Amino acid sequence: MAKAELDHFFRPESIAIIGASSTPGKVGYNFMANLVASSFPHEIYPVNPGFKEIMGIRVYEGIKDVPKTPDLAIIAVSQSLVPSILLRCADKGIKAVIISSAGFGDDGQEGKKLERDIVEIAKKRGMRIIGPNTQGLINPDRKLALISTSPKPLAKIIEGRVSYICQTAFFYWDWIINNTSLGLSKAVDLGNMCDVNHSEVLDYLGSDPKTQVLSLHIEGLRDGAGFVKTATKVTRQKPVIVLKAGRSVEGARAIASHTGSLAGKDETYDAAFKQAGIIRAADMDELIDLTKTFAYLPALPTGNRVGIITFSGAAGSLAADACAESNLRLAKFSKATINKMSQIFPSWASAKNPMDVFQIVTINAKAVHSAALESLSTDPNLDAILIVAMTVSTAPEFNPVDVLREYAEKGIRKPTVVCGLRDEEGLKQLVSLESRGLLTYSSIRRAAKALAASYHRYRYLNS
Amino acid sequence: MAKAELDHFFRPESIAIIGASSTPGKVGYNFMANLVASSFPHEIYPVNPGFKEIMGIRVYEGIKDVPKTPDLAIIAVSQSLVPSILLRCADKGIKAVIISSAGFGDDGQEGKKLERDIVEIAKKRGMRIIGPNTQGLINPDRKLALISTSPKPLAKIIEGRVSYICQTAFFYWDWIINNTSLGLSKAVDLGNMCDVNHSEVLDYLGSDPKTQVLSLHIEGLRDGAGFVKTATKVTRQKPVIVLKAGRSVEGARAIASHTGSLAGKDETYDAAFKQAGIIRAADMDELIDLTKTFAYLPALPTGNRVGIITFSGAAGSLAADACAESNLRLAKFSKATINKMSQIFPSWASAKNPMDVFQIVTINAKAVHSAALESLSTDPNLDAILIVAMTVSTAPEFNPVDVLREYAEKGIRKPTVVCGLRDEEGLKQLVSLESRGLLTYSSIRRAAKALAASYHRYRYLNS
């Protein structure tokens, strides 16, 4: 039932765009342009009494004039017109509506009343609403880009295994279009969430075979108990990562005026999230790190014993600090590792953890790096590897990233995270290895946190 | 006295490079290549019995053969040869030596003994040592790049107002060559710090008119009391930011094998740093954020009341959370601000803090952004401004970065920090405004932390 209802949104085979426009910059233009640009293979029915044709597609004066009942309607008109248009959609037999317009629960008493009105209409007439105040949704699998913002960046999006449920366009801009290497399964902005809510979509995408990781932005929950129940089920199958805004009184107040959500007490959320096996991110950076980690890490670490390979002794100390902070332990290398490395290291260097390979790079950089990776990835005393990688070459004709590439291409045998230097070129090279399961983080501390979170999930699944 | 001694390192007018080489990849090659590439205008005396000429410069068989007493000698030979070479340097009358070689206090009992030996020689013969196990130092003002790693990246370094004191090459790679937009006054890697230590260099650079901000990486202090005393004096004039490794037992152990330093109890450091007015960074990211903040922020905020401008309601909530977390308060806008913004905002939007300008961008993006910046920067109820900037244009022919550029070019009247989206192009544009005092951070939370740290410094200076 819920699945069929949400299929109307995520897998429509005909769409009406009410308020479609041919004026660049207008929301009704953007919806049209994005849908056309995404090569949506089914019917599009623009509706606007002011136009005859937009982008070569015939425009209808009213929704009643559309030749069939579309699976989904987008409403992109002034908020005051929304209730009457919603009624006309109901008359047409439409079951699913995305309301892009803002000025509802996000805007004072009058807006709140308007929102109650549309909810009542939807309930009475058996319609489901996503929004109002939503940016839309994306499903690359169905060539579906129902997005109210500028069409250009969408071209970069590739299909992937991560789905996003959020209450804001911010995610779309800050994350989806700027983390394209990760790839996208589905993304939806629930906006004010007057009807379709987090739990329903979480349940729907929890059963979606193309979705392997769920990343959520929550301002407030409409159905807290239902959400926890659904999450408890989904987290056993797929990692669910949540960024919950409104931790502070000020943040909660800001939320009330943004999507009209009541943020609730943060402690309550925190306890409920823990109980449901949800992975909580402290900020956008963590959300991005964790989502990537669970999307690409080939396996979860089965323990917290970490081996560190570093090109810098200083970075090794910082990495040891970062591991300790994240409750990871520094592994004691096995005899095999120590013996193997002793053969390569000069007498004054040694195979301690963190293993500092910097002093040796001028001797035989490639052999040392390869041996270190090989030893640690087969060392039974280790559950995971953290590498502080030199991405700037110190020795001629040696690029440490090549060693990492070889390591990744052979197939990763032990969860391995990497942090590189702050140089653009080197980081790009490292990031290109992520789809092979070798994950890069922008700092040592973030790499350690990601490793800790993945071990934490292992413990959750085995508890 | 100390000044004259350190001038030998930072302002030498003749340099001997003992162990100079013409083989790329060798440390002795890199020192030569970097010094030549930096256009050092004074005498260079390569010393190596195996060469006649390197890079067109005459090579001497031994230090005794050099025609005059150089101000500074670099020693880049196997550690076992260092004591005897040091003695020969003493015989030549050299007063300052940089020992690049590792394998001293960083390498077991034998190395520790070797380090004691060289310290004794230096004391007896009135020489000062930087190192051993150091990457070297840079002083762009004197066209001096005494660096043991690959010469390529040095070309990117520009002169600036920040000086770095560290105990590792990591900083050089991760920070100095990858944060070139900030510019460099001086940088020195103290390595094992057997002689010249943090306090002395802090004192020296504290009096250096070209140094306005000091950024330190500390593994351990040789003279804790002296350091605190010097820092207490310097922090009244210039911000001193410290990243102290070895917070954890594991980190401290790693340090012992890296530079042979004793890390000491972290609580002791923390208390001493606070007392001395030192700004402590939790990791490299924070060190970078804070250094940039103090280098470029035109003035410190005189209070903790922040006004937020955001293109996204969701980002506004997250920004409010981030401010609360950093003990910043959300300001109540003045009547003038509210009135001005009400004239521009449509009826359903409002001039609350955080001020969400997103819904208005399709109406008159440029006017709204400009008015918001103008109002907030003159609002007496605010001490600082945090902007979550849209760096991807939503409206045709409107780039929000242009508004920020105009704002920065007019001269910043109130401390203002910015965070952009995660898009490369937009961030580059934002970063180009930093030298005008408009600072960009990679996340909302980091921007709030930087603002809080600068307010904290204001309170320190006025306490």
PDB file of C-alpha atoms in Angstrom, chain A residues 24-27 30 79 102-103 106-107 133 135 149-150 153 156 167-171 173-175 177-179 217 219 243-252 254-255 257-258 282-286 288 311-318 320-322 324-325 328-330 347-349 352-354 356 358-359 362 388 390 392-396 420-424 428 442-446 449, chain B residues 24-27 30 79 102-103 106-107 133 135 149-150 153 156 167-171 173-175 177-179 217 219 243-252 254-255 257-258 282-286 288 311-318 320-322 324-325 328-330 347-349 352-354 356 358-359 362 388 390 392-396 420-424 428 442-446 449:
ATOM      1  CA  PRO A  24      14.675  30.893 -16.979  1.00  0.00           C
ATOM      2  CA  GLY A  25      15.111  31.257 -13.224  1.00  0.00           C
ATOM      3  CA  LYS A  26      11.442  30.512 -12.458  1.00  0.00           C
ATOM      4  CA  VAL A  27      10.793  27.384 -10.420  1.00  0.00           C
ATOM      5  CA  ASN A  30      13.555  24.655 -13.632  1.00  0.00           C
ATOM      6  CA  GLN A  79       0.917  29.443  -2.051  1.00  0.00           C
ATOM      7  CA  ALA A 102       6.777  27.790   0.270  1.00  0.00           C
ATOM      8  CA  GLY A 103       4.795  30.020   2.658  1.00  0.00           C
ATOM      9  CA  ASP A 106       7.215  27.699   7.429  1.00  0.00           C
ATOM     10  CA  ASP A 107       5.462  31.068   7.521  1.00  0.00           C
ATOM     11  CA  ASN A 133       8.380  23.908   0.529  1.00  0.00           C
ATOM     12  CA  GLN A 135      13.028  21.130  -3.780  1.00  0.00           C
ATOM     13  CA  THR A 149      16.701  24.591  -8.989  1.00  0.00           C
ATOM     14  CA  SER A 150      18.936  25.453 -11.890  1.00  0.00           C
ATOM     15  CA  PRO A 153      24.574  20.760 -12.094  1.00  0.00           C
ATOM     16  CA  LYS A 156      27.036  15.552 -13.097  1.00  0.00           C
ATOM     17  CA  GLN A 167      14.078  18.499   4.503  1.00  0.00           C
ATOM     18  CA  THR A 168      15.988  21.039   2.528  1.00  0.00           C
ATOM     19  CA  ALA A 169      17.552  22.101  -0.709  1.00  0.00           C
ATOM     20  CA  PHE A 170      20.803  22.670   1.125  1.00  0.00           C
ATOM     21  CA  PHE A 171      21.573  18.992   0.917  1.00  0.00           C
ATOM     22  CA  TRP A 173      23.414  21.776  -3.312  1.00  0.00           C
ATOM     23  CA  ASP A 174      26.000  21.021  -0.724  1.00  0.00           C
ATOM     24  CA  TRP A 175      26.040  17.342  -1.054  1.00  0.00           C
ATOM     25  CA  ILE A 177      25.720  17.694  -6.749  1.00  0.00           C
ATOM     26  CA  ASN A 178      29.109  18.086  -5.090  1.00  0.00           C
ATOM     27  CA  ASN A 179      29.682  14.487  -4.146  1.00  0.00           C
ATOM     28  CA  HIS A 217      18.720  15.128   7.317  1.00  0.00           C
ATOM     29  CA  GLU A 219      14.748  18.935  11.319  1.00  0.00           C
ATOM     30  CA  LEU A 243      22.131  14.522  10.766  1.00  0.00           C
ATOM     31  CA  LYS A 244      19.610  16.000  13.165  1.00  0.00           C
ATOM     32  CA  ALA A 245      19.473  19.781  13.316  1.00  0.00           C
ATOM     33  CA  GLY A 246      18.121  21.665  16.308  1.00  0.00           C
ATOM     34  CA  ARG A 247      20.512  20.406  18.954  1.00  0.00           C
ATOM     35  CA  SER A 248      20.436  23.811  20.590  1.00  0.00           C
ATOM     36  CA  VAL A 249      17.519  26.016  21.625  1.00  0.00           C
ATOM     37  CA  GLU A 250      18.559  28.520  18.925  1.00  0.00           C
ATOM     38  CA  GLY A 251      18.760  25.811  16.282  1.00  0.00           C
ATOM     39  CA  ALA A 252      15.335  24.486  17.253  1.00  0.00           C
ATOM     40  CA  ALA A 254      15.393  28.429  13.554  1.00  0.00           C
ATOM     41  CA  ILE A 255      13.865  25.145  12.462  1.00  0.00           C
ATOM     42  CA  SER A 257      10.590  29.093  11.058  1.00  0.00           C
ATOM     43  CA  HIS A 258      12.224  27.017   8.345  1.00  0.00           C
ATOM     44  CA  ALA A 282      27.504  15.701  14.261  1.00  0.00           C
ATOM     45  CA  ASP A 283      27.630  17.867  11.144  1.00  0.00           C
ATOM     46  CA  MET A 284      27.641  17.826   7.350  1.00  0.00           C
ATOM     47  CA  ASP A 285      31.299  16.798   7.206  1.00  0.00           C
ATOM     48  CA  GLU A 286      30.622  13.753   9.339  1.00  0.00           C
ATOM     49  CA  ILE A 288      29.543  12.919   4.203  1.00  0.00           C
ATOM     50  CA  PHE A 311      55.019   8.883   5.867  1.00  0.00           C
ATOM     51  CA  SER A 312      55.501  11.249   8.778  1.00  0.00           C
ATOM     52  CA  GLY A 313      56.356  10.596  12.395  1.00  0.00           C
ATOM     53  CA  ALA A 314      54.400  13.673  13.435  1.00  0.00           C
ATOM     54  CA  ALA A 315      51.355  12.482  11.546  1.00  0.00           C
ATOM     55  CA  GLY A 316      51.846   9.098  13.225  1.00  0.00           C
ATOM     56  CA  SER A 317      51.569  10.693  16.667  1.00  0.00           C
ATOM     57  CA  LEU A 318      48.511  12.659  15.598  1.00  0.00           C
ATOM     58  CA  ALA A 320      47.659   7.633  17.451  1.00  0.00           C
ATOM     59  CA  ASP A 321      45.908  10.476  19.287  1.00  0.00           C
ATOM     60  CA  ALA A 322      43.003  10.365  16.848  1.00  0.00           C
ATOM     61  CA  ALA A 324      42.627   6.913  21.043  1.00  0.00           C
ATOM     62  CA  GLU A 325      40.021   9.672  20.855  1.00  0.00           C
ATOM     63  CA  LEU A 328      40.395   2.493  18.618  1.00  0.00           C
ATOM     64  CA  ARG A 329      43.454   0.611  19.834  1.00  0.00           C
ATOM     65  CA  LEU A 330      46.914   0.633  18.312  1.00  0.00           C
ATOM     66  CA  SER A 347      68.925  -0.720  11.268  1.00  0.00           C
ATOM     67  CA  TRP A 348      67.969   2.660  12.704  1.00  0.00           C
ATOM     68  CA  ALA A 349      64.331   2.428  11.606  1.00  0.00           C
ATOM     69  CA  LYS A 352      56.648  -0.098  15.411  1.00  0.00           C
ATOM     70  CA  ASN A 353      53.008   0.969  15.220  1.00  0.00           C
ATOM     71  CA  PRO A 354      52.584   3.698  13.887  1.00  0.00           C
ATOM     72  CA  ASP A 356      56.828   5.467   9.871  1.00  0.00           C
ATOM     73  CA  PHE A 358      59.130   8.355   5.621  1.00  0.00           C
ATOM     74  CA  GLN A 359      62.789   7.979   6.497  1.00  0.00           C
ATOM     75  CA  THR A 362      64.891   7.741  -0.197  1.00  0.00           C
ATOM     76  CA  VAL A 388      48.606   8.779   6.269  1.00  0.00           C
ATOM     77  CA  MET A 390      52.282  11.026   1.037  1.00  0.00           C
ATOM     78  CA  VAL A 392      53.518  14.572  -3.077  1.00  0.00           C
ATOM     79  CA  SER A 393      56.402  12.580  -4.429  1.00  0.00           C
ATOM     80  CA  THR A 394      59.676  12.908  -2.534  1.00  0.00           C
ATOM     81  CA  ALA A 395      61.687  10.515  -4.638  1.00  0.00           C
ATOM     82  CA  PRO A 396      61.944  10.893  -8.401  1.00  0.00           C
ATOM     83  CA  GLY A 420      46.282  12.437   2.217  1.00  0.00           C
ATOM     84  CA  LEU A 421      47.903  15.782   2.234  1.00  0.00           C
ATOM     85  CA  ARG A 422      46.054  18.966   1.613  1.00  0.00           C
ATOM     86  CA  ASP A 423      47.097  19.106  -2.027  1.00  0.00           C
ATOM     87  CA  GLU A 424      44.387  19.164  -4.614  1.00  0.00           C
ATOM     88  CA  LYS A 428      41.933  13.774  -6.557  1.00  0.00           C
ATOM     89  CA  SER A 442      40.395  15.104   4.573  1.00  0.00           C
ATOM     90  CA  SER A 443      42.020  14.703   7.971  1.00  0.00           C
ATOM     91  CA  ILE A 444      43.515  12.024  10.203  1.00  0.00           C
ATOM     92  CA  ARG A 445      40.868  12.604  12.822  1.00  0.00           C
ATOM     93  CA  ARG A 446      38.047  12.196  10.340  1.00  0.00           C
ATOM     94  CA  LYS A 449      36.184   8.603  13.288  1.00  0.00           C
TER      95      LYS A 449
ATOM     96  CA  PRO B  24      68.158  13.844  -7.612  1.00  0.00           C
ATOM     97  CA  GLY B  25      66.232  12.411  -4.675  1.00  0.00           C
ATOM     98  CA  LYS B  26      69.174  12.689  -2.259  1.00  0.00           C
ATOM     99  CA  VAL B  27      68.744  15.029   0.675  1.00  0.00           C
ATOM    100  CA  ASN B  30      67.383  18.769  -2.457  1.00  0.00           C
ATOM    101  CA  GLN B  79      74.326  10.002  11.418  1.00  0.00           C
ATOM    102  CA  ALA B 102      67.939  11.305  11.451  1.00  0.00           C
ATOM    103  CA  GLY B 103      68.866   8.390  13.693  1.00  0.00           C
ATOM    104  CA  ASP B 106      64.550   9.375  17.478  1.00  0.00           C
ATOM    105  CA  ASP B 107      66.303   5.995  17.315  1.00  0.00           C
ATOM    106  CA  ASN B 133      66.140  15.061  12.127  1.00  0.00           C
ATOM    107  CA  GLN B 135      63.548  19.242   7.286  1.00  0.00           C
ATOM    108  CA  THR B 149      62.603  17.685   0.238  1.00  0.00           C
ATOM    109  CA  SER B 150      61.844  17.853  -3.446  1.00  0.00           C
ATOM    110  CA  PRO B 153      56.550  22.796  -4.574  1.00  0.00           C
ATOM    111  CA  LYS B 156      54.380  28.215  -4.951  1.00  0.00           C
ATOM    112  CA  GLN B 167      58.985  19.441  14.743  1.00  0.00           C
ATOM    113  CA  THR B 168      58.221  17.728  11.506  1.00  0.00           C
ATOM    114  CA  ALA B 169      58.212  17.752   7.753  1.00  0.00           C
ATOM    115  CA  PHE B 170      54.539  16.906   7.819  1.00  0.00           C
ATOM    116  CA  PHE B 171      53.693  20.522   8.407  1.00  0.00           C
ATOM    117  CA  TRP B 173      53.968  19.204   3.184  1.00  0.00           C
ATOM    118  CA  ASP B 174      50.487  19.356   4.536  1.00  0.00           C
ATOM    119  CA  TRP B 175      50.340  22.974   5.318  1.00  0.00           C
ATOM    120  CA  ILE B 177      53.047  24.263   0.443  1.00  0.00           C
ATOM    121  CA  ASN B 178      49.301  23.638   0.336  1.00  0.00           C
ATOM    122  CA  ASN B 179      48.166  26.841   1.950  1.00  0.00           C
ATOM    123  CA  HIS B 217      53.374  22.156  16.230  1.00  0.00           C
ATOM    124  CA  GLU B 219      55.552  17.118  20.235  1.00  0.00           C
ATOM    125  CA  LEU B 243      48.796  21.968  17.945  1.00  0.00           C
ATOM    126  CA  LYS B 244      50.181  19.699  20.651  1.00  0.00           C
ATOM    127  CA  ALA B 245      50.460  16.033  19.718  1.00  0.00           C
ATOM    128  CA  GLY B 246      50.566  13.285  22.293  1.00  0.00           C
ATOM    129  CA  ARG B 247      47.212  13.886  23.938  1.00  0.00           C
ATOM    130  CA  SER B 248      46.825  10.149  24.377  1.00  0.00           C
ATOM    131  CA  VAL B 249      49.186   7.553  25.839  1.00  0.00           C
ATOM    132  CA  GLU B 250      49.532   6.019  22.367  1.00  0.00           C
ATOM    133  CA  GLY B 251      50.275   9.386  20.799  1.00  0.00           C
ATOM    134  CA  ALA B 252      52.883  10.131  23.460  1.00  0.00           C
ATOM    135  CA  ALA B 254      54.639   7.450  19.097  1.00  0.00           C
ATOM    136  CA  ILE B 255      56.267  10.805  19.762  1.00  0.00           C
ATOM    137  CA  SER B 257      60.081   7.236  18.757  1.00  0.00           C
ATOM    138  CA  HIS B 258      59.575  10.117  16.356  1.00  0.00           C
ATOM    139  CA  ALA B 282      42.555  20.184  18.361  1.00  0.00           C
ATOM    140  CA  ASP B 283      43.881  19.026  14.998  1.00  0.00           C
ATOM    141  CA  MET B 284      45.446  20.165  11.736  1.00  0.00           C
ATOM    142  CA  ASP B 285      42.130  21.440  10.394  1.00  0.00           C
ATOM    143  CA  GLU B 286      41.651  23.672  13.395  1.00  0.00           C
ATOM    144  CA  ILE B 288      44.730  25.887   9.666  1.00  0.00           C
ATOM    145  CA  PHE B 311      20.670  30.945   1.594  1.00  0.00           C
ATOM    146  CA  SER B 312      19.172  27.873   3.205  1.00  0.00           C
ATOM    147  CA  GLY B 313      16.835  27.486   6.149  1.00  0.00           C
ATOM    148  CA  ALA B 314      18.385  24.121   6.962  1.00  0.00           C
ATOM    149  CA  ALA B 315      21.864  25.604   6.968  1.00  0.00           C
ATOM    150  CA  GLY B 316      20.485  28.379   9.199  1.00  0.00           C
ATOM    151  CA  SER B 317      19.401  25.829  11.804  1.00  0.00           C
ATOM    152  CA  LEU B 318      22.749  24.070  11.598  1.00  0.00           C
ATOM    153  CA  ALA B 320      22.426  28.279  15.013  1.00  0.00           C
ATOM    154  CA  ASP B 321      23.427  24.903  16.496  1.00  0.00           C
ATOM    155  CA  ALA B 322      27.073  25.542  15.649  1.00  0.00           C
ATOM    156  CA  ALA B 324      25.422  27.592  20.423  1.00  0.00           C
ATOM    157  CA  GLU B 325      28.040  24.834  20.548  1.00  0.00           C
ATOM    158  CA  LEU B 328      28.178  32.379  20.548  1.00  0.00           C
ATOM    159  CA  ARG B 329      24.778  34.021  20.866  1.00  0.00           C
ATOM    160  CA  LEU B 330      22.270  34.661  18.092  1.00  0.00           C
ATOM    161  CA  SER B 347       5.185  39.479   3.224  1.00  0.00           C
ATOM    162  CA  TRP B 348       5.678  35.772   3.877  1.00  0.00           C
ATOM    163  CA  ALA B 349       9.403  36.070   4.541  1.00  0.00           C
ATOM    164  CA  LYS B 352      14.635  36.850  11.750  1.00  0.00           C
ATOM    165  CA  ASN B 353      18.075  35.650  12.783  1.00  0.00           C
ATOM    166  CA  PRO B 354      19.212  33.391  11.021  1.00  0.00           C
ATOM    167  CA  ASP B 356      17.136  33.151   5.282  1.00  0.00           C
ATOM    168  CA  PHE B 358      17.013  31.779  -0.177  1.00  0.00           C
ATOM    169  CA  GLN B 359      13.292  32.138  -0.828  1.00  0.00           C
ATOM    170  CA  THR B 362      14.189  34.464  -7.438  1.00  0.00           C
ATOM    171  CA  VAL B 388      26.328  30.510   4.661  1.00  0.00           C
ATOM    172  CA  MET B 390      25.310  30.126  -2.031  1.00  0.00           C
ATOM    173  CA  VAL B 392      26.131  28.008  -7.123  1.00  0.00           C
ATOM    174  CA  SER B 393      23.947  30.514  -8.898  1.00  0.00           C
ATOM    175  CA  THR B 394      20.216  29.855  -8.756  1.00  0.00           C
ATOM    176  CA  ALA B 395      19.100  32.887 -10.683  1.00  0.00           C
ATOM    177  CA  PRO B 396      20.458  33.623 -14.130  1.00  0.00           C
ATOM    178  CA  GLY B 420      30.352  28.022   1.086  1.00  0.00           C
ATOM    179  CA  LEU B 421      29.079  24.929  -0.577  1.00  0.00           C
ATOM    180  CA  ARG B 422      31.240  21.950  -1.258  1.00  0.00           C
ATOM    181  CA  ASP B 423      31.821  22.973  -4.856  1.00  0.00           C
ATOM    182  CA  GLU B 424      35.369  23.486  -5.981  1.00  0.00           C
ATOM    183  CA  LYS B 428      38.042  29.039  -5.045  1.00  0.00           C
ATOM    184  CA  SER B 442      34.872  24.422   4.783  1.00  0.00           C
ATOM    185  CA  SER B 443      31.957  23.917   7.153  1.00  0.00           C
ATOM    186  CA  ILE B 444      29.503  25.921   9.230  1.00  0.00           C
ATOM    187  CA  ARG B 445      30.840  24.420  12.436  1.00  0.00           C
ATOM    188  CA  ARG B 446      34.405  25.347  11.598  1.00  0.00           C
ATOM    189  CA  LYS B 449      34.624  27.811  15.957  1.00  0.00           C
TER     190      LYS B 449
END
